[in-house]
CSV table of N, CA, C and O in Angstrom, one decimal:
chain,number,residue,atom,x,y,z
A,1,UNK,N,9.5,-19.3,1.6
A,1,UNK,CA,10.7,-19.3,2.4
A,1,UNK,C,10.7,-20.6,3.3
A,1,UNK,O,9.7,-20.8,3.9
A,2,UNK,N,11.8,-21.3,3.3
A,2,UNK,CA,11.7,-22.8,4.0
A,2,UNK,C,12.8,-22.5,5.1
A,2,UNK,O,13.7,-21.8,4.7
A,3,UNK,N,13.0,-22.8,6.3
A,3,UNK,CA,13.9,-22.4,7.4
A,3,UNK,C,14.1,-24.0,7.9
A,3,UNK,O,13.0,-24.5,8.1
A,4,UNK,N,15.0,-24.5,8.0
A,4,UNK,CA,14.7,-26.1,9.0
A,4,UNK,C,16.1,-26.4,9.5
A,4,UNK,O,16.9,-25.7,8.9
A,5,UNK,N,16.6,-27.0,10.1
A,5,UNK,CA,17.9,-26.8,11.3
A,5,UNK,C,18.9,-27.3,10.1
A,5,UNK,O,18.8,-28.3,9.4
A,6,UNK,N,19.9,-26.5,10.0
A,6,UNK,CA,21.1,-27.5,9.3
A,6,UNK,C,20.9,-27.0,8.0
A,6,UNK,O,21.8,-27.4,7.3
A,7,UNK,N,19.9,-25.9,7.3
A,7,UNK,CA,19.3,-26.0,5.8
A,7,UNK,C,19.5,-24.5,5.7
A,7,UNK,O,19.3,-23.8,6.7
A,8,UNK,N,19.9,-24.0,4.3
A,8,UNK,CA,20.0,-22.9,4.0
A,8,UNK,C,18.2,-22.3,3.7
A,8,UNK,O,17.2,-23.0,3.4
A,9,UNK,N,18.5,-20.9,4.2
A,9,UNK,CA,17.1,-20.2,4.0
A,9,UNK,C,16.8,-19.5,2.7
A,9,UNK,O,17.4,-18.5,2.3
A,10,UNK,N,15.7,-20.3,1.9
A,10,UNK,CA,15.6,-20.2,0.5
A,10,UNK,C,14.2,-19.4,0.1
A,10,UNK,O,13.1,-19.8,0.1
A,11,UNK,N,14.8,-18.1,-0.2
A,11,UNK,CA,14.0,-16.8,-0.6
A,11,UNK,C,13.9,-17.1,-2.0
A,11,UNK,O,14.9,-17.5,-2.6
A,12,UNK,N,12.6,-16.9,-2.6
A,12,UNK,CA,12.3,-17.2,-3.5
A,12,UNK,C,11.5,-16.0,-4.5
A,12,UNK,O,10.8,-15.2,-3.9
A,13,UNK,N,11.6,-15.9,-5.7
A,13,UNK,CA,11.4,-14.4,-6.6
A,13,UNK,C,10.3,-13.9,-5.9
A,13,UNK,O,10.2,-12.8,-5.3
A,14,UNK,N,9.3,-15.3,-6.1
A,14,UNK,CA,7.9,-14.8,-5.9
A,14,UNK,C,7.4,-14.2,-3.9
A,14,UNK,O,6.3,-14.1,-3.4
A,15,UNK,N,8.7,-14.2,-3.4
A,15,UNK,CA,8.3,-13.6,-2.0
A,15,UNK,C,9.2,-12.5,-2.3
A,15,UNK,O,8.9,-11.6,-1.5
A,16,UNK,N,10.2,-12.0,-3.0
A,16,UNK,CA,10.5,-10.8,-3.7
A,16,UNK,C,9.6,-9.6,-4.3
A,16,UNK,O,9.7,-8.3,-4.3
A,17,UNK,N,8.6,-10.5,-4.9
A,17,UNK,CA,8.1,-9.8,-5.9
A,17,UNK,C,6.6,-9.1,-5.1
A,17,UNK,O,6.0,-8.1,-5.4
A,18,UNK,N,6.5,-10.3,-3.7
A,18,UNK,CA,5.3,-10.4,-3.2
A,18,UNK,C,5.7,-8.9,-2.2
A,18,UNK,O,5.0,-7.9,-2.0
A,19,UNK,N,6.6,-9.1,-1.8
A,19,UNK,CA,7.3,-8.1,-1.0
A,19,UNK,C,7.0,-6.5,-1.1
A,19,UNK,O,6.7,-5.6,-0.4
A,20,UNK,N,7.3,-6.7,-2.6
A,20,UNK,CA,7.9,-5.1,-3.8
A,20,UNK,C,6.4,-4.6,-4.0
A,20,UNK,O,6.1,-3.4,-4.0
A,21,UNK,N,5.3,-5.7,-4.1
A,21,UNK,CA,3.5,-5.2,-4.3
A,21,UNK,C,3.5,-4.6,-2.8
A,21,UNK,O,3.3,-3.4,-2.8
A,22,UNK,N,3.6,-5.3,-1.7
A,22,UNK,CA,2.8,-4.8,-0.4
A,22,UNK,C,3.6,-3.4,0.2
A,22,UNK,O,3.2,-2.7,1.2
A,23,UNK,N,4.7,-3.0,-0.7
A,23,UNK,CA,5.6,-1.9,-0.3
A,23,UNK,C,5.5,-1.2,-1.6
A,23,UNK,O,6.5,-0.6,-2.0
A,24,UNK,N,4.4,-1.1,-2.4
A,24,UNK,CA,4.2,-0.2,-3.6
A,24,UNK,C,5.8,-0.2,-4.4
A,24,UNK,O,6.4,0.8,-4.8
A,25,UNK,N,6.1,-1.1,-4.4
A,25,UNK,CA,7.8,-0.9,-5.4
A,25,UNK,C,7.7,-1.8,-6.7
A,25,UNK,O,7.0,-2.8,-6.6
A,26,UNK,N,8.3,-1.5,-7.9
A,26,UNK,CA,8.2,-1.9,-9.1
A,26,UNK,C,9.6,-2.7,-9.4
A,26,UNK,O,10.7,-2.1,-9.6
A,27,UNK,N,9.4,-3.7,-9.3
A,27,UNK,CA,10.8,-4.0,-9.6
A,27,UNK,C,11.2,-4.6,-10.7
A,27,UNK,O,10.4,-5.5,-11.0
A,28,UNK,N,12.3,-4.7,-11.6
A,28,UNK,CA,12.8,-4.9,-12.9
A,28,UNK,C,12.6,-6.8,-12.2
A,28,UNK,O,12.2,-7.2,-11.1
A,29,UNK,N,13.2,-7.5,-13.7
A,29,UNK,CA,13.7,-9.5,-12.4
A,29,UNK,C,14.8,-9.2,-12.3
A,29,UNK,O,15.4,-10.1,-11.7
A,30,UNK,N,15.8,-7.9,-12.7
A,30,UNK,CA,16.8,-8.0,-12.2
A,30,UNK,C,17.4,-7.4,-10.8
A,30,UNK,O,18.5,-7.7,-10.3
A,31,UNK,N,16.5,-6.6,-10.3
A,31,UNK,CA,16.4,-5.9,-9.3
A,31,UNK,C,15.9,-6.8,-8.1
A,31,UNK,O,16.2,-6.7,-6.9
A,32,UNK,N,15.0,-7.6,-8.8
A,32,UNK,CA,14.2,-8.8,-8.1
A,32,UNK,C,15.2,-9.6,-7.6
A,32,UNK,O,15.3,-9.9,-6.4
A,33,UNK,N,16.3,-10.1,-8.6
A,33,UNK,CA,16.9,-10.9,-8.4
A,33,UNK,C,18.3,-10.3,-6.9
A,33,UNK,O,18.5,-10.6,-5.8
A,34,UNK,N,18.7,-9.7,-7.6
A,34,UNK,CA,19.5,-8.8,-6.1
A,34,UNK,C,18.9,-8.8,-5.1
A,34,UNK,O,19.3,-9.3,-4.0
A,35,UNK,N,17.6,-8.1,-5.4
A,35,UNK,CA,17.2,-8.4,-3.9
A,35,UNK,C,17.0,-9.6,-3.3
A,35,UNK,O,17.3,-9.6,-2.1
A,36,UNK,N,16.4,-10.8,-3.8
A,36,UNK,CA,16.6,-12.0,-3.6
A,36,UNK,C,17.9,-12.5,-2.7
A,36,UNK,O,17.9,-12.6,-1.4
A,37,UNK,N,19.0,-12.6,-3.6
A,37,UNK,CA,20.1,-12.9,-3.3
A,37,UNK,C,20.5,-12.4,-1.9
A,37,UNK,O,20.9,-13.3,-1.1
A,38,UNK,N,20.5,-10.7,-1.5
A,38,UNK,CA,21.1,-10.0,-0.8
A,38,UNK,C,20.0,-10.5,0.4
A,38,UNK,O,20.6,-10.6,1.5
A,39,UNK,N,18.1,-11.1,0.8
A,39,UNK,CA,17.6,-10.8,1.8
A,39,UNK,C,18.0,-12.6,2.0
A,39,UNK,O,18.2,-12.9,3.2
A,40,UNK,N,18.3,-13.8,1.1
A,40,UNK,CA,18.4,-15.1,1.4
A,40,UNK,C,19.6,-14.7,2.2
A,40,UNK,O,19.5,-15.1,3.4
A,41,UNK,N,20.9,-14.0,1.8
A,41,UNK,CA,21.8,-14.0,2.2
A,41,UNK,C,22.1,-13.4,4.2
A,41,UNK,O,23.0,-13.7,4.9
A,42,UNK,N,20.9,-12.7,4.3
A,42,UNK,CA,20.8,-11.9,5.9
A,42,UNK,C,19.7,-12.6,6.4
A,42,UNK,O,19.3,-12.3,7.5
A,43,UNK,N,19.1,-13.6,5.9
A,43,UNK,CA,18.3,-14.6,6.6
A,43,UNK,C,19.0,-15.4,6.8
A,43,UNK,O,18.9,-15.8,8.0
A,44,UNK,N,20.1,-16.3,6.1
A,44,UNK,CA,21.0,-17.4,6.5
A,44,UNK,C,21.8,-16.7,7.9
A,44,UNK,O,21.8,-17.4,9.0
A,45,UNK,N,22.3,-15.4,7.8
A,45,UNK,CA,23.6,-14.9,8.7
A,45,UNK,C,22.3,-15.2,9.9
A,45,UNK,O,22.5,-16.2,10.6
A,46,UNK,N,21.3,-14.7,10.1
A,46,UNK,CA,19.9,-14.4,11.5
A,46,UNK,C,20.0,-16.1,11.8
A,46,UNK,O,20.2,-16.7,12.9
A,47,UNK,N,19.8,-16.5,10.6
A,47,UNK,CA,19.9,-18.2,11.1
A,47,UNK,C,20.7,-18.9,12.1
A,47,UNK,O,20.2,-19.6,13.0
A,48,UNK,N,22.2,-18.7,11.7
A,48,UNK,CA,23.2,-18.9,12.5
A,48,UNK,C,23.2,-18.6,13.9
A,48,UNK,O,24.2,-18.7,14.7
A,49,UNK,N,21.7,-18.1,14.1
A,49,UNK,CA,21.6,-17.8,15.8
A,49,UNK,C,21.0,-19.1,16.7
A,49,UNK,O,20.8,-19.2,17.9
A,50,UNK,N,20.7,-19.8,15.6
A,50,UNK,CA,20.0,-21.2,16.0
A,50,UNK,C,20.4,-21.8,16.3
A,50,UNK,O,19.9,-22.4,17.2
A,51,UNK,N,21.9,-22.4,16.0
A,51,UNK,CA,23.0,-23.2,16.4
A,51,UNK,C,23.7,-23.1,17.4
A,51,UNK,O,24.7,-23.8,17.7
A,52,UNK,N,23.4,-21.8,18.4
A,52,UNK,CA,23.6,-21.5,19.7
A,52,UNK,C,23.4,-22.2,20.4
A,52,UNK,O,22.2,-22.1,20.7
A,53,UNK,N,24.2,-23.1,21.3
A,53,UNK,CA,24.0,-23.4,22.5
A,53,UNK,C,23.2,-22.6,23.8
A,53,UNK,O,23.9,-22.1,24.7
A,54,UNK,N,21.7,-22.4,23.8
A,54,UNK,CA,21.8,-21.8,24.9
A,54,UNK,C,21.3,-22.4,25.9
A,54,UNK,O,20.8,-21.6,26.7
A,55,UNK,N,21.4,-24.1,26.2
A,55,UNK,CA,20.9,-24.5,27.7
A,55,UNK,C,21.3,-24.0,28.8
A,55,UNK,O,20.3,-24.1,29.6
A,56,UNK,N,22.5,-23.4,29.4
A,56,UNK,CA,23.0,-23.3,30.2
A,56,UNK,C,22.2,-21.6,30.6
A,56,UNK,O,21.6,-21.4,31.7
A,57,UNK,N,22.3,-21.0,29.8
A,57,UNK,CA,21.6,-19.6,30.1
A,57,UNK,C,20.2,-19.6,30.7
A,57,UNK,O,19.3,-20.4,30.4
A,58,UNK,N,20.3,-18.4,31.6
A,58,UNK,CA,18.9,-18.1,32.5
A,58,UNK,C,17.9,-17.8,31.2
A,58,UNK,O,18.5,-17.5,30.2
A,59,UNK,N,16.6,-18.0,31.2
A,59,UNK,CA,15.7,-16.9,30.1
A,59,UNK,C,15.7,-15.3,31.7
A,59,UNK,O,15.5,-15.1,32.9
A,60,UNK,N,16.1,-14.6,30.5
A,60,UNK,CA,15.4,-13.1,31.4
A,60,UNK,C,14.6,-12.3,30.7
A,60,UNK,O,14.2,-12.6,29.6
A,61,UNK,N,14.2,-11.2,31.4
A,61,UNK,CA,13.4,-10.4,30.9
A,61,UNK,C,14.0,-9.1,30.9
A,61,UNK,O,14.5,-8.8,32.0
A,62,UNK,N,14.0,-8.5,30.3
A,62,UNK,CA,14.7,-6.6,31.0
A,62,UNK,C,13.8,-5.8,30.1
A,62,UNK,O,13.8,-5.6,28.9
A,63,UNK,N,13.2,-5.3,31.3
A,63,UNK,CA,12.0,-4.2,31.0
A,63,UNK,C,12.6,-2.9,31.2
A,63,UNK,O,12.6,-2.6,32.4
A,64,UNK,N,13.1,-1.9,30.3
A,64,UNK,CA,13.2,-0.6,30.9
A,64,UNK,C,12.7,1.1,30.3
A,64,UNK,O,13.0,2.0,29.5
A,65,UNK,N,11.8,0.6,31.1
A,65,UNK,CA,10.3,1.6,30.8
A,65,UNK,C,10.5,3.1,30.9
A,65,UNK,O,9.8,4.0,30.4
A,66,UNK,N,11.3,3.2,31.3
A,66,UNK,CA,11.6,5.2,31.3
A,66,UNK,C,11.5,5.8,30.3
A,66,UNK,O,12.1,5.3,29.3
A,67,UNK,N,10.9,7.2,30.0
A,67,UNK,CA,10.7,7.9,28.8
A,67,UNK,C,12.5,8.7,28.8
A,67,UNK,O,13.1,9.3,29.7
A,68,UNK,N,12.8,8.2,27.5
A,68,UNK,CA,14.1,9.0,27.6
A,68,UNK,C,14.1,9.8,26.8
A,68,UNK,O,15.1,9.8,26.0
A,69,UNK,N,13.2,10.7,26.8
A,69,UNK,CA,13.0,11.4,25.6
A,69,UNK,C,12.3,13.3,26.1
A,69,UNK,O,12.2,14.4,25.6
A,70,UNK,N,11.9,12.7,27.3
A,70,UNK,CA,11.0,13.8,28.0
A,70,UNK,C,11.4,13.3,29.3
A,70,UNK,O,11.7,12.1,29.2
A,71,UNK,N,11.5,13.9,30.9
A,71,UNK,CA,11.5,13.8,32.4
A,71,UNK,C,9.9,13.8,32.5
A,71,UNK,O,9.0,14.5,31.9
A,72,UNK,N,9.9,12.3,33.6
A,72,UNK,CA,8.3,12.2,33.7
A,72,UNK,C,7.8,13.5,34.2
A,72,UNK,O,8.5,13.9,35.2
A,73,UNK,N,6.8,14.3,33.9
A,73,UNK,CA,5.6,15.2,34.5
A,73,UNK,C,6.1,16.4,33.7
A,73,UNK,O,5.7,17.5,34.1
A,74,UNK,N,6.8,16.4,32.9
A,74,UNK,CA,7.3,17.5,32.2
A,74,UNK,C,6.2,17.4,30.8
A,74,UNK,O,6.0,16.3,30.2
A,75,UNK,N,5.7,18.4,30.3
A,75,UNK,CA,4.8,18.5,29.0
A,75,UNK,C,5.8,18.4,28.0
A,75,UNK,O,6.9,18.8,28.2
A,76,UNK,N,5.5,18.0,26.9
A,76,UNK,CA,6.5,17.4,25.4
A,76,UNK,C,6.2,18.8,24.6
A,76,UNK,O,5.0,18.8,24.1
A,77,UNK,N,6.7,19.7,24.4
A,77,UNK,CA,6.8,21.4,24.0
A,77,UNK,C,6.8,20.8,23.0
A,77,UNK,O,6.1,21.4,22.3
A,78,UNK,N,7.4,19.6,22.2
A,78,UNK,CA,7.3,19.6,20.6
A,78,UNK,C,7.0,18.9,20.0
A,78,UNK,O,7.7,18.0,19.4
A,79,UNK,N,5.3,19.2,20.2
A,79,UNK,CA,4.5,18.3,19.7
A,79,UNK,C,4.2,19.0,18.1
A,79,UNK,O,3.6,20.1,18.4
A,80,UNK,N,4.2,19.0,17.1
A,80,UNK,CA,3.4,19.4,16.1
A,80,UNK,C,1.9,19.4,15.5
A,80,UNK,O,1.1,18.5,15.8
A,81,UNK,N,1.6,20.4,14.5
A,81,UNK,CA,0.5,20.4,14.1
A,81,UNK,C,0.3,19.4,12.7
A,81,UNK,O,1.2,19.7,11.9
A,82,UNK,N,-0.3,18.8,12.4
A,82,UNK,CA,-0.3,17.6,11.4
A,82,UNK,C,-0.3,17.9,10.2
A,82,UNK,O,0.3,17.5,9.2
A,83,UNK,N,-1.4,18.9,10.5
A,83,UNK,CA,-1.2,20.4,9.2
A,83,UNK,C,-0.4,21.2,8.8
A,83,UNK,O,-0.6,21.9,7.7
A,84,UNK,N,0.7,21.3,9.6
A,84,UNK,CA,1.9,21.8,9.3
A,84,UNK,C,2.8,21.2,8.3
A,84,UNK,O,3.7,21.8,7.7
A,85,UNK,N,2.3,19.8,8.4
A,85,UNK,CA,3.6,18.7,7.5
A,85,UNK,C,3.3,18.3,6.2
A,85,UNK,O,4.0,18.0,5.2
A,86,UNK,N,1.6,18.6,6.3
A,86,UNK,CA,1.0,17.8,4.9
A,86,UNK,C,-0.2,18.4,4.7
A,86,UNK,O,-0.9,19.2,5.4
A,87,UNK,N,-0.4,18.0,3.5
A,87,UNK,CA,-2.4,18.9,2.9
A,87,UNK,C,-3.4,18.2,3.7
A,87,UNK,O,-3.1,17.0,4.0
A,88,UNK,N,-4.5,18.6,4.1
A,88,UNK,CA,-5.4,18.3,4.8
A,88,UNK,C,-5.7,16.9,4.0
A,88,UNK,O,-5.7,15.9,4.7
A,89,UNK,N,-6.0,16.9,2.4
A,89,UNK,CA,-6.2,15.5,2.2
A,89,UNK,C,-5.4,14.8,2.0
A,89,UNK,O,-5.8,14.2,1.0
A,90,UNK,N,-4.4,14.3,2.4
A,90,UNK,CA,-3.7,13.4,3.1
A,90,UNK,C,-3.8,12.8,4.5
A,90,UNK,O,-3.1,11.9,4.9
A,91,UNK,N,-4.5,13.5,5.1
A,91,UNK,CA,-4.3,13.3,6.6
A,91,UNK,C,-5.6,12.0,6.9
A,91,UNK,O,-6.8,12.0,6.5
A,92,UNK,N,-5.0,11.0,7.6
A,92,UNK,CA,-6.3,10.5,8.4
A,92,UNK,C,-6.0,10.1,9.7
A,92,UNK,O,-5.3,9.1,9.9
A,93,UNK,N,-6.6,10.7,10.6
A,93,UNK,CA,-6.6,11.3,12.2
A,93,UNK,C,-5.3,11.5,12.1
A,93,UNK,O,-4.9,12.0,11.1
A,94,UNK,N,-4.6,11.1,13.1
A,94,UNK,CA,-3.3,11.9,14.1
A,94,UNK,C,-2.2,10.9,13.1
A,94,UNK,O,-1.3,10.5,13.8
A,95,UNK,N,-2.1,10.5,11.6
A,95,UNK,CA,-1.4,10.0,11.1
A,95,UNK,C,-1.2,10.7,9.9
A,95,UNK,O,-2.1,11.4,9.7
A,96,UNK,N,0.0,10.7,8.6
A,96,UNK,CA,0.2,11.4,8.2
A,96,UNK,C,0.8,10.1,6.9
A,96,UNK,O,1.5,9.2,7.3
A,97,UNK,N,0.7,10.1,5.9
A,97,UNK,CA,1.4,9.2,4.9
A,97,UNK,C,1.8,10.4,3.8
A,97,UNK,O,1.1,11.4,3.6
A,98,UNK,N,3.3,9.9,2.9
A,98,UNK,CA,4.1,10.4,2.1
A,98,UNK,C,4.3,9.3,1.1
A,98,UNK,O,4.1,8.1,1.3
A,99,UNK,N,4.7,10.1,-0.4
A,99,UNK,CA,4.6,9.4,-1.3
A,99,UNK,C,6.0,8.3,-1.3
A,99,UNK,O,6.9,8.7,-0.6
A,100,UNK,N,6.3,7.3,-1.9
A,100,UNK,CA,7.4,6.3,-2.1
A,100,UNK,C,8.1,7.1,-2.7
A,100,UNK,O,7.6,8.0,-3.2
A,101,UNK,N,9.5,6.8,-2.8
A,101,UNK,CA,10.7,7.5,-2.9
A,101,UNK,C,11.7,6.2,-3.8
A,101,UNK,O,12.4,6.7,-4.6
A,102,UNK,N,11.7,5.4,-3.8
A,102,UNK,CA,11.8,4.4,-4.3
A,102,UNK,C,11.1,4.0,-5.6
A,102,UNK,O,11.3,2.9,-6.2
């Protein structure tokens, strides 16, 4: 993949292909090729964030740390049992992996 100011972002089979091994997926070259096409194509649109003007803008930060999912000091009632989801040999510690679907 080459990115450089002014230059289209050129996704190449073999970072397709490289992709499809690290994500256990099999892919035809024609499948390769779509996907090719379709990820050069959403890396050029991300690109187009570079040609932004932003001198004039502050840098900020916005941190907002609140659990919004649970009220702090309240216990999480729905926690599950790990064993409940999957065979014991699948499990390693408090993590849980499923077969590709793809």
């Amino acid at each position: 993949m080459k990115s450089k100011k002014n230059k289209k972002v050129k996704f190449l089979l073999s970072d397709v292909f490289h992709l499809a091994r690290l994500a256990q997926l099999k892919l035809t070259d024609e499948e390769a090729e779509k996907y090719r096409l379709q990820l050069e194509e959403t890396l050029n649109y991300v690109d187009n964030l570079n040609e932004l003007n932003t001198d004039r803008l502050e840098e900020e930060v916005y941190l907002n740390l609140k659990n919004v999912f649970f009220e702090d000091g309240k216990k999480n009632e729905r926690i599950f049992n790990i064993n409940d989801l999957i065979g014991k040999k699948r499990q390693d510690k408090k993590y849980f992996s499923v077969k590709r679907i793809l």
